[in-house]
């Protein structure tokens, strides 16, 4: 297709794979877009399913290729003679962001009561009907900004014990990381008339959402999140996917500061740089790009309806859970739902460059 739905930047090193599928029944269905890796892809014993137009594009010594590919390498894969590069997306400007010095315990962090366009959402109403929350008034609506760890408070931003957290439009920097456990619900970007949300942390922290019951982000928005200066958070032209997760890269993983070409570095370990973990025992649906170029991204699916409409950029990627995750790089006609300007929803022209 000429567009990467998934990029693993890790160079080849001791045959460690860039993309791993663990668990019987674990399937990644690439509905649109290519998978690009700088080392090999392995399925143990999962399966990658490509559409007719998608390909696995790889850069490494073909004689050391290993792993059960699960598809015909002659027709569904292509060797790239140069490295697949970091697209180097720009992140948010936090200079004018509100800073919550006490983290989520800060008295200004919550908007109380939640806006009516949130509490009237069908999904929120369903949670009340199902008894997950006693009332829509129990939803915690957080405001965008910088969530500092503070003094004497929980270091990480937490959503736990069945809490329902709704993140209002804007960009969020979790300086101490984020932890969702014991069945928390994470929502944002579900009001179609409003911009989306962006989650960010430092590459020394973690955003561990594996304990979530549901993660629904940016599935119905008017456009991307805006940073503190009002700048839309988008990937590069011409496609301009909205950014939903952003983790700044570790420059030591590249040939030089500002270089897009990755290098084999012990600093960039899949075991130590494990920043983003996603799962949803009920639902996992994310629209937009997940950009964490020097991190391991782990996704554990539990439902065959799990989907990511956008792009994933990481150092390594791992899927597990015994279910099907669908990943779709929006085609030109679909890009209208991921752009800021409604005038840009028509077709674009010109092939992509992988």
Tab-separated table of C-alpha atoms in Angstrom:
chain	number	residue	atom	x	y	z
A	1	UNK	CA	0.000	0.000	0.000
A	2	UNK	CA	2.992	2.319	0.507
A	3	UNK	CA	1.771	3.237	4.008
A	4	UNK	CA	2.953	1.642	7.233
A	5	UNK	CA	0.250	0.589	9.653
A	6	UNK	CA	2.966	-0.748	11.949
A	7	UNK	CA	6.678	0.036	12.235
A	8	UNK	CA	9.242	-1.789	14.377
A	9	UNK	CA	12.487	0.214	14.304
A	10	UNK	CA	14.723	-2.248	16.161
A	11	UNK	CA	17.708	-3.375	14.034
A	12	UNK	CA	18.692	-7.011	13.823
A	13	UNK	CA	20.584	-8.289	16.867
A	14	UNK	CA	21.083	-11.920	17.843
A	15	UNK	CA	17.953	-12.856	15.912
A	16	UNK	CA	15.656	-11.072	18.377
A	17	UNK	CA	12.432	-10.273	16.524
A	18	UNK	CA	10.903	-6.871	16.078
A	19	UNK	CA	7.331	-8.143	16.172
A	20	UNK	CA	6.155	-11.123	18.239
A	21	UNK	CA	2.738	-12.777	18.425
A	22	UNK	CA	2.297	-14.951	21.504
A	23	UNK	CA	-0.493	-17.355	22.335
A	24	UNK	CA	-2.664	-19.734	20.406
A	25	UNK	CA	-5.406	-17.875	18.590
A	26	UNK	CA	-3.595	-14.525	18.675
A	27	UNK	CA	-4.115	-12.935	15.274
A	28	UNK	CA	-3.249	-9.539	13.833
A	29	UNK	CA	-5.333	-8.707	10.811
A	30	UNK	CA	-3.775	-5.945	8.727
A	31	UNK	CA	-6.802	-4.520	6.961
A	32	UNK	CA	-4.957	-1.660	5.302
A	33	UNK	CA	-1.307	-0.620	5.335
A	34	UNK	CA	1.984	-2.500	5.523
A	35	UNK	CA	4.057	-3.906	8.384
A	36	UNK	CA	7.631	-2.628	8.353
A	37	UNK	CA	10.446	-4.106	10.457
A	38	UNK	CA	14.215	-3.727	10.558
A	39	UNK	CA	14.536	-7.271	11.843
A	40	UNK	CA	12.378	-10.352	11.518
A	41	UNK	CA	8.812	-11.069	12.503
A	42	UNK	CA	7.910	-14.171	14.458
A	43	UNK	CA	4.670	-15.909	15.341
A	44	UNK	CA	4.634	-18.141	18.458
A	45	UNK	CA	2.084	-19.576	17.560
A	46	UNK	CA	-0.002	-16.564	16.517
A	47	UNK	CA	-0.742	-15.478	13.000
A	48	UNK	CA	-0.490	-12.345	10.880
A	49	UNK	CA	-3.212	-12.023	8.252
A	50	UNK	CA	-2.704	-9.566	5.426
A	51	UNK	CA	-5.206	-8.189	2.971
A	52	UNK	CA	-4.365	-8.555	-0.706
A	53	UNK	CA	-2.758	-5.109	-0.880
A	54	UNK	CA	-0.669	-5.274	2.327
A	55	UNK	CA	2.925	-6.464	2.666
A	56	UNK	CA	5.562	-7.225	5.239
A	57	UNK	CA	8.493	-4.948	4.354
A	58	UNK	CA	11.732	-5.819	6.119
A	59	UNK	CA	15.351	-4.732	6.260
A	60	UNK	CA	17.801	-7.409	7.423
A	61	UNK	CA	20.018	-10.160	6.092
A	62	UNK	CA	17.647	-12.553	4.387
A	63	UNK	CA	19.885	-15.559	5.116
A	64	UNK	CA	19.238	-15.130	8.859
A	65	UNK	CA	15.479	-14.782	8.506
A	66	UNK	CA	13.690	-16.950	11.056
A	67	UNK	CA	10.234	-17.449	12.463
A	68	UNK	CA	7.083	-18.979	11.057
A	69	UNK	CA	5.890	-16.333	8.658
A	70	UNK	CA	2.343	-17.627	8.203
A	71	UNK	CA	2.128	-16.248	4.658
A	72	UNK	CA	3.865	-16.639	1.324
A	73	UNK	CA	7.059	-14.557	1.580
A	74	UNK	CA	7.346	-14.317	-2.197
A	75	UNK	CA	4.020	-12.573	-2.644
A	76	UNK	CA	3.452	-10.932	0.733
A	77	UNK	CA	6.904	-9.680	1.727
A	78	UNK	CA	9.552	-7.413	0.285
A	79	UNK	CA	13.166	-6.843	1.242
A	80	UNK	CA	14.135	-3.181	1.710
A	81	UNK	CA	17.798	-2.411	1.157
A	82	UNK	CA	17.873	0.569	3.529
A	83	UNK	CA	16.647	0.916	7.105
A	84	UNK	CA	13.038	1.723	7.798
A	85	UNK	CA	13.384	5.118	9.444
A	86	UNK	CA	11.773	6.858	12.377
A	87	UNK	CA	9.081	9.198	10.982
A	88	UNK	CA	10.096	11.633	13.764
A	89	UNK	CA	6.705	13.125	14.569
A	90	UNK	CA	6.653	16.359	16.541
A	91	UNK	CA	5.237	16.170	20.052
A	92	UNK	CA	3.204	18.578	22.153
A	93	UNK	CA	4.414	21.948	23.412
A	94	UNK	CA	3.743	22.003	27.171
A	95	UNK	CA	4.895	25.596	27.763
A	96	UNK	CA	1.385	26.966	28.278
A	97	UNK	CA	-0.139	23.832	29.816
A	98	UNK	CA	-1.846	23.875	33.182
A	99	UNK	CA	0.313	22.057	35.722
A	100	UNK	CA	-1.369	19.973	38.409
A	101	UNK	CA	1.337	19.924	41.069
A	102	UNK	CA	-0.558	17.379	43.150
A	103	UNK	CA	-1.141	15.064	40.213
A	104	UNK	CA	-4.683	13.781	39.932
A	105	UNK	CA	-5.240	14.704	43.599
A	106	UNK	CA	-4.920	18.362	42.663
A	107	UNK	CA	-8.187	20.170	43.364
A	108	UNK	CA	-8.214	21.628	39.855
A	109	UNK	CA	-7.590	18.348	38.016
A	110	UNK	CA	-11.241	17.291	37.903
A	111	UNK	CA	-14.077	19.063	36.168
A	112	UNK	CA	-17.014	18.520	38.513
A	113	UNK	CA	-19.673	17.957	37.435
A	114	UNK	CA	-18.739	16.338	34.151
A	115	UNK	CA	-20.018	18.138	31.067
A	116	UNK	CA	-23.462	17.056	29.909
A	117	UNK	CA	-22.136	15.973	26.504
A	118	UNK	CA	-20.048	13.370	28.344
A	119	UNK	CA	-22.650	12.070	30.787
A	120	UNK	CA	-25.195	11.837	27.961
A	121	UNK	CA	-22.953	9.549	25.882
A	122	UNK	CA	-24.612	6.199	25.145
A	123	UNK	CA	-21.581	4.336	26.509
A	124	UNK	CA	-21.752	6.196	29.833
A	125	UNK	CA	-25.498	5.642	30.045
A	126	UNK	CA	-24.947	1.920	29.402
A	127	UNK	CA	-22.513	1.717	32.333
A	128	UNK	CA	-25.151	3.152	34.630
A	129	UNK	CA	-27.782	0.736	33.297
A	130	UNK	CA	-25.409	-2.208	33.806
A	131	UNK	CA	-24.659	-1.143	37.381
A	132	UNK	CA	-20.973	-0.488	36.735
A	133	UNK	CA	-21.570	2.987	38.172
A	134	UNK	CA	-24.446	3.986	40.427
A	135	UNK	CA	-24.935	7.212	38.502
A	136	UNK	CA	-23.414	9.085	35.578
A	137	UNK	CA	-22.322	11.579	38.226
A	138	UNK	CA	-19.717	9.004	39.331
A	139	UNK	CA	-17.677	9.495	36.153
A	140	UNK	CA	-14.363	11.262	36.814
A	141	UNK	CA	-13.733	13.925	34.151
A	142	UNK	CA	-10.090	14.988	34.015
A	143	UNK	CA	-8.791	18.197	32.505
A	144	UNK	CA	-5.810	18.324	30.114
A	145	UNK	CA	-2.390	19.451	31.297
A	146	UNK	CA	0.758	18.269	33.026
A	147	UNK	CA	0.161	15.818	35.870
A	148	UNK	CA	3.197	16.139	38.137
A	149	UNK	CA	3.900	13.391	40.679
A	150	UNK	CA	3.815	15.988	43.480
A	151	UNK	CA	4.945	15.447	47.052
A	152	UNK	CA	3.485	12.691	49.188
A	153	UNK	CA	1.030	11.544	46.518
A	154	UNK	CA	0.838	8.502	44.295
A	155	UNK	CA	3.577	8.838	41.699
A	156	UNK	CA	1.565	7.396	38.848
A	157	UNK	CA	-1.746	8.605	37.526
A	158	UNK	CA	-4.101	5.741	38.403
A	159	UNK	CA	-7.489	4.499	37.252
A	160	UNK	CA	-8.470	1.517	39.358
A	161	UNK	CA	-11.134	-0.622	40.995
A	162	UNK	CA	-13.765	-0.091	38.339
A	163	UNK	CA	-13.359	3.698	38.186
A	164	UNK	CA	-14.611	5.371	35.010
A	165	UNK	CA	-12.218	8.089	33.856
A	166	UNK	CA	-13.134	10.398	31.013
A	167	UNK	CA	-10.367	12.626	29.647
A	168	UNK	CA	-11.606	15.936	28.287
A	169	UNK	CA	-10.191	17.227	24.960
A	170	UNK	CA	-6.520	18.169	24.961
A	171	UNK	CA	-3.016	16.842	25.657
A	172	UNK	CA	-2.009	15.040	28.868
A	173	UNK	CA	1.531	14.598	30.185
A	174	UNK	CA	1.729	12.005	32.966
A	175	UNK	CA	5.139	12.795	34.440
A	176	UNK	CA	5.034	9.822	36.788
A	177	UNK	CA	3.498	7.478	34.250
A	178	UNK	CA	0.033	5.939	34.225
A	179	UNK	CA	-1.377	2.758	35.768
A	180	UNK	CA	-4.811	1.313	35.059
A	181	UNK	CA	-5.676	-1.729	37.143
A	182	UNK	CA	-8.494	-3.778	38.630
A	183	UNK	CA	-10.931	-3.054	35.842
A	184	UNK	CA	-10.679	0.687	35.271
A	185	UNK	CA	-12.370	2.322	32.284
A	186	UNK	CA	-10.410	4.793	30.141
A	187	UNK	CA	-12.362	7.013	27.776
A	188	UNK	CA	-11.604	10.132	25.755
A	189	UNK	CA	-12.414	11.560	22.361
A	190	UNK	CA	-15.942	10.155	22.209
A	191	UNK	CA	-17.852	13.422	21.658
A	192	UNK	CA	-18.088	13.927	17.912
A	193	UNK	CA	-18.248	17.717	18.065
A	194	UNK	CA	-14.993	18.059	20.056
A	195	UNK	CA	-11.248	17.519	19.421
A	196	UNK	CA	-9.527	14.391	20.641
A	197	UNK	CA	-7.041	13.557	23.379
A	198	UNK	CA	-3.337	12.767	23.462
A	199	UNK	CA	-1.551	10.817	26.227
A	200	UNK	CA	2.171	11.310	26.805
A	201	UNK	CA	4.852	10.400	29.312
A	202	UNK	CA	8.654	10.352	29.446
A	203	UNK	CA	10.565	7.401	28.003
A	204	UNK	CA	11.752	6.592	31.535
A	205	UNK	CA	8.175	5.966	32.726
A	206	UNK	CA	5.357	3.567	31.874
A	207	UNK	CA	1.813	3.872	30.655
A	208	UNK	CA	0.487	0.512	31.815
A	209	UNK	CA	-3.162	0.135	30.831
A	210	UNK	CA	-3.205	-3.672	30.899
A	211	UNK	CA	-5.641	-3.756	33.812
A	212	UNK	CA	-8.352	-1.819	31.977
A	213	UNK	CA	-11.789	-3.198	31.277
A	214	UNK	CA	-12.280	-0.822	28.364
A	215	UNK	CA	-10.058	1.612	26.473
A	216	UNK	CA	-11.910	3.802	23.978
A	217	UNK	CA	-9.897	6.741	22.648
A	218	UNK	CA	-10.573	9.174	19.809
A	219	UNK	CA	-13.154	6.978	18.121
A	220	UNK	CA	-15.544	9.898	17.521
A	221	UNK	CA	-13.945	13.358	17.292
A	222	UNK	CA	-14.002	16.499	15.183
A	223	UNK	CA	-10.217	16.477	14.911
A	224	UNK	CA	-6.950	15.783	16.770
A	225	UNK	CA	-5.964	16.891	20.246
A	226	UNK	CA	-4.613	20.421	20.564
A	227	UNK	CA	-1.521	21.043	22.677
A	228	UNK	CA	-1.213	23.921	25.154
A	229	UNK	CA	-0.468	26.393	22.335
A	230	UNK	CA	-3.451	25.274	20.250
A	231	UNK	CA	-1.333	23.298	17.758
A	232	UNK	CA	-3.103	20.232	16.297
A	233	UNK	CA	-1.274	17.020	17.173
A	234	UNK	CA	-0.822	15.348	13.790
A	235	UNK	CA	1.641	13.105	12.016
A	236	UNK	CA	3.444	14.479	8.987
A	237	UNK	CA	1.730	15.512	5.723
A	238	UNK	CA	0.133	14.464	3.526
A	239	UNK	CA	-1.856	12.030	5.671
A	240	UNK	CA	-1.715	13.843	9.017
A	241	UNK	CA	-3.042	11.148	11.311
A	242	UNK	CA	-3.954	12.446	14.728
A	243	UNK	CA	-1.537	11.456	17.501
A	244	UNK	CA	-3.137	9.598	20.407
A	245	UNK	CA	-0.065	8.298	22.315
A	246	UNK	CA	3.270	10.108	22.215
A	247	UNK	CA	6.511	9.080	23.938
A	248	UNK	CA	9.658	11.091	23.087
A	249	UNK	CA	12.389	8.960	21.609
A	250	UNK	CA	15.733	8.035	23.196
A	251	UNK	CA	18.355	9.700	20.988
A	252	UNK	CA	20.978	7.085	21.932
A	253	UNK	CA	19.045	4.580	19.807
A	254	UNK	CA	19.895	6.441	16.592
A	255	UNK	CA	23.008	7.163	14.565
A	256	UNK	CA	23.118	10.755	15.833
A	257	UNK	CA	20.797	13.199	17.581
A	258	UNK	CA	18.095	14.080	15.103
A	259	UNK	CA	18.912	11.165	12.809
A	260	UNK	CA	16.013	8.936	11.721
A	261	UNK	CA	18.257	5.871	11.293
A	262	UNK	CA	18.229	3.408	14.217
A	263	UNK	CA	21.289	1.606	15.547
A	264	UNK	CA	21.766	-1.551	17.555
A	265	UNK	CA	22.185	-0.297	21.123
A	266	UNK	CA	22.106	-2.135	24.442
A	267	UNK	CA	20.374	0.921	25.876
A	268	UNK	CA	17.397	0.251	23.614
A	269	UNK	CA	16.320	-3.056	25.070
A	270	UNK	CA	12.880	-4.551	24.643
A	271	UNK	CA	13.155	-5.620	28.287
A	272	UNK	CA	13.933	-2.191	29.735
A	273	UNK	CA	12.165	0.236	27.386
A	274	UNK	CA	8.667	-1.146	28.025
A	275	UNK	CA	6.689	2.064	28.152
A	276	UNK	CA	3.254	1.322	26.654
A	277	UNK	CA	1.055	-1.625	27.635
A	278	UNK	CA	-2.503	-1.785	26.353
A	279	UNK	CA	-5.353	-4.191	26.981
A	280	UNK	CA	-9.091	-4.187	27.393
A	281	UNK	CA	-10.947	-7.174	28.772
A	282	UNK	CA	-14.143	-5.747	27.287
A	283	UNK	CA	-13.014	-3.489	24.446
A	284	UNK	CA	-9.868	-1.893	23.039
A	285	UNK	CA	-10.538	0.658	20.319
A	286	UNK	CA	-8.102	3.436	19.507
A	287	UNK	CA	-8.086	5.819	16.559
A	288	UNK	CA	-4.912	7.708	15.685
A	289	UNK	CA	-1.186	7.064	15.879
A	290	UNK	CA	0.654	5.409	18.766
A	291	UNK	CA	4.147	6.899	18.529
A	292	UNK	CA	6.805	5.503	20.888
A	293	UNK	CA	9.785	4.903	18.575
A	294	UNK	CA	12.300	3.552	21.104
A	295	UNK	CA	9.878	1.626	23.325
A	296	UNK	CA	8.399	-1.843	23.490
A	297	UNK	CA	4.661	-1.679	22.884
A	298	UNK	CA	2.667	-4.570	24.308
A	299	UNK	CA	-0.958	-5.146	23.323
A	300	UNK	CA	-3.079	-7.866	24.908
A	301	UNK	CA	-6.394	-8.399	23.191
A	302	UNK	CA	-9.413	-10.110	24.658
A	303	UNK	CA	-12.075	-9.481	22.040
A	304	UNK	CA	-12.241	-10.076	18.314
A	305	UNK	CA	-13.630	-6.546	17.969
A	306	UNK	CA	-10.397	-4.918	19.222
A	307	UNK	CA	-9.118	-2.425	16.667
A	308	UNK	CA	-6.573	0.300	16.075
A	309	UNK	CA	-7.396	2.692	13.242
A	310	UNK	CA	-4.186	4.542	12.577
A	311	UNK	CA	-0.543	3.607	13.016
A	312	UNK	CA	1.823	2.071	15.570
A	313	UNK	CA	5.498	3.114	15.699
A	314	UNK	CA	7.684	1.374	18.280
A	315	UNK	CA	11.079	-0.230	18.858
A	316	UNK	CA	9.474	-3.654	19.249
A	317	UNK	CA	5.863	-4.806	19.385
A	318	UNK	CA	4.235	-7.779	21.046
A	319	UNK	CA	0.691	-9.079	20.767
A	320	UNK	CA	-0.900	-11.679	23.031
A	321	UNK	CA	-4.273	-12.672	24.416
A	322	UNK	CA	-5.550	-15.317	22.027
A	323	UNK	CA	-7.871	-12.963	20.147
A	324	UNK	CA	-7.932	-10.963	16.921
A	325	UNK	CA	-6.658	-7.383	16.744
A	326	UNK	CA	-7.475	-5.472	13.602
A	327	UNK	CA	-5.163	-2.683	12.503
A	328	UNK	CA	-6.131	-0.322	9.742
A	329	UNK	CA	-4.097	2.505	8.263
A	330	UNK	CA	-6.884	4.808	7.044
A	331	UNK	CA	-7.042	5.188	3.299
A	332	UNK	CA	-7.407	8.608	1.767
A	333	UNK	CA	-11.205	8.562	1.940
A	334	UNK	CA	-11.107	7.593	5.629
A	335	UNK	CA	-8.631	10.277	6.628
A	336	UNK	CA	-11.428	12.796	7.043
A	337	UNK	CA	-12.308	11.297	10.434
A	338	UNK	CA	-8.734	11.726	11.619
A	339	UNK	CA	-8.054	15.274	10.425
A	340	UNK	CA	-8.770	18.682	11.893
A	341	UNK	CA	-10.094	20.520	8.857
A	342	UNK	CA	-13.350	19.248	7.414
A	343	UNK	CA	-12.289	20.651	4.057
A	344	UNK	CA	-9.525	18.039	3.970
A	345	UNK	CA	-11.825	15.036	3.979
A	346	UNK	CA	-11.707	14.495	0.238
A	347	UNK	CA	-9.322	12.291	-1.699
A	348	UNK	CA	-5.633	13.038	-1.735
A	349	UNK	CA	-3.327	12.195	-4.592
A	350	UNK	CA	0.087	10.661	-4.874
A	351	UNK	CA	1.521	7.310	-3.781
A	352	UNK	CA	3.089	6.809	-0.387
A	353	UNK	CA	6.820	6.265	0.042
A	354	UNK	CA	7.701	3.363	2.287
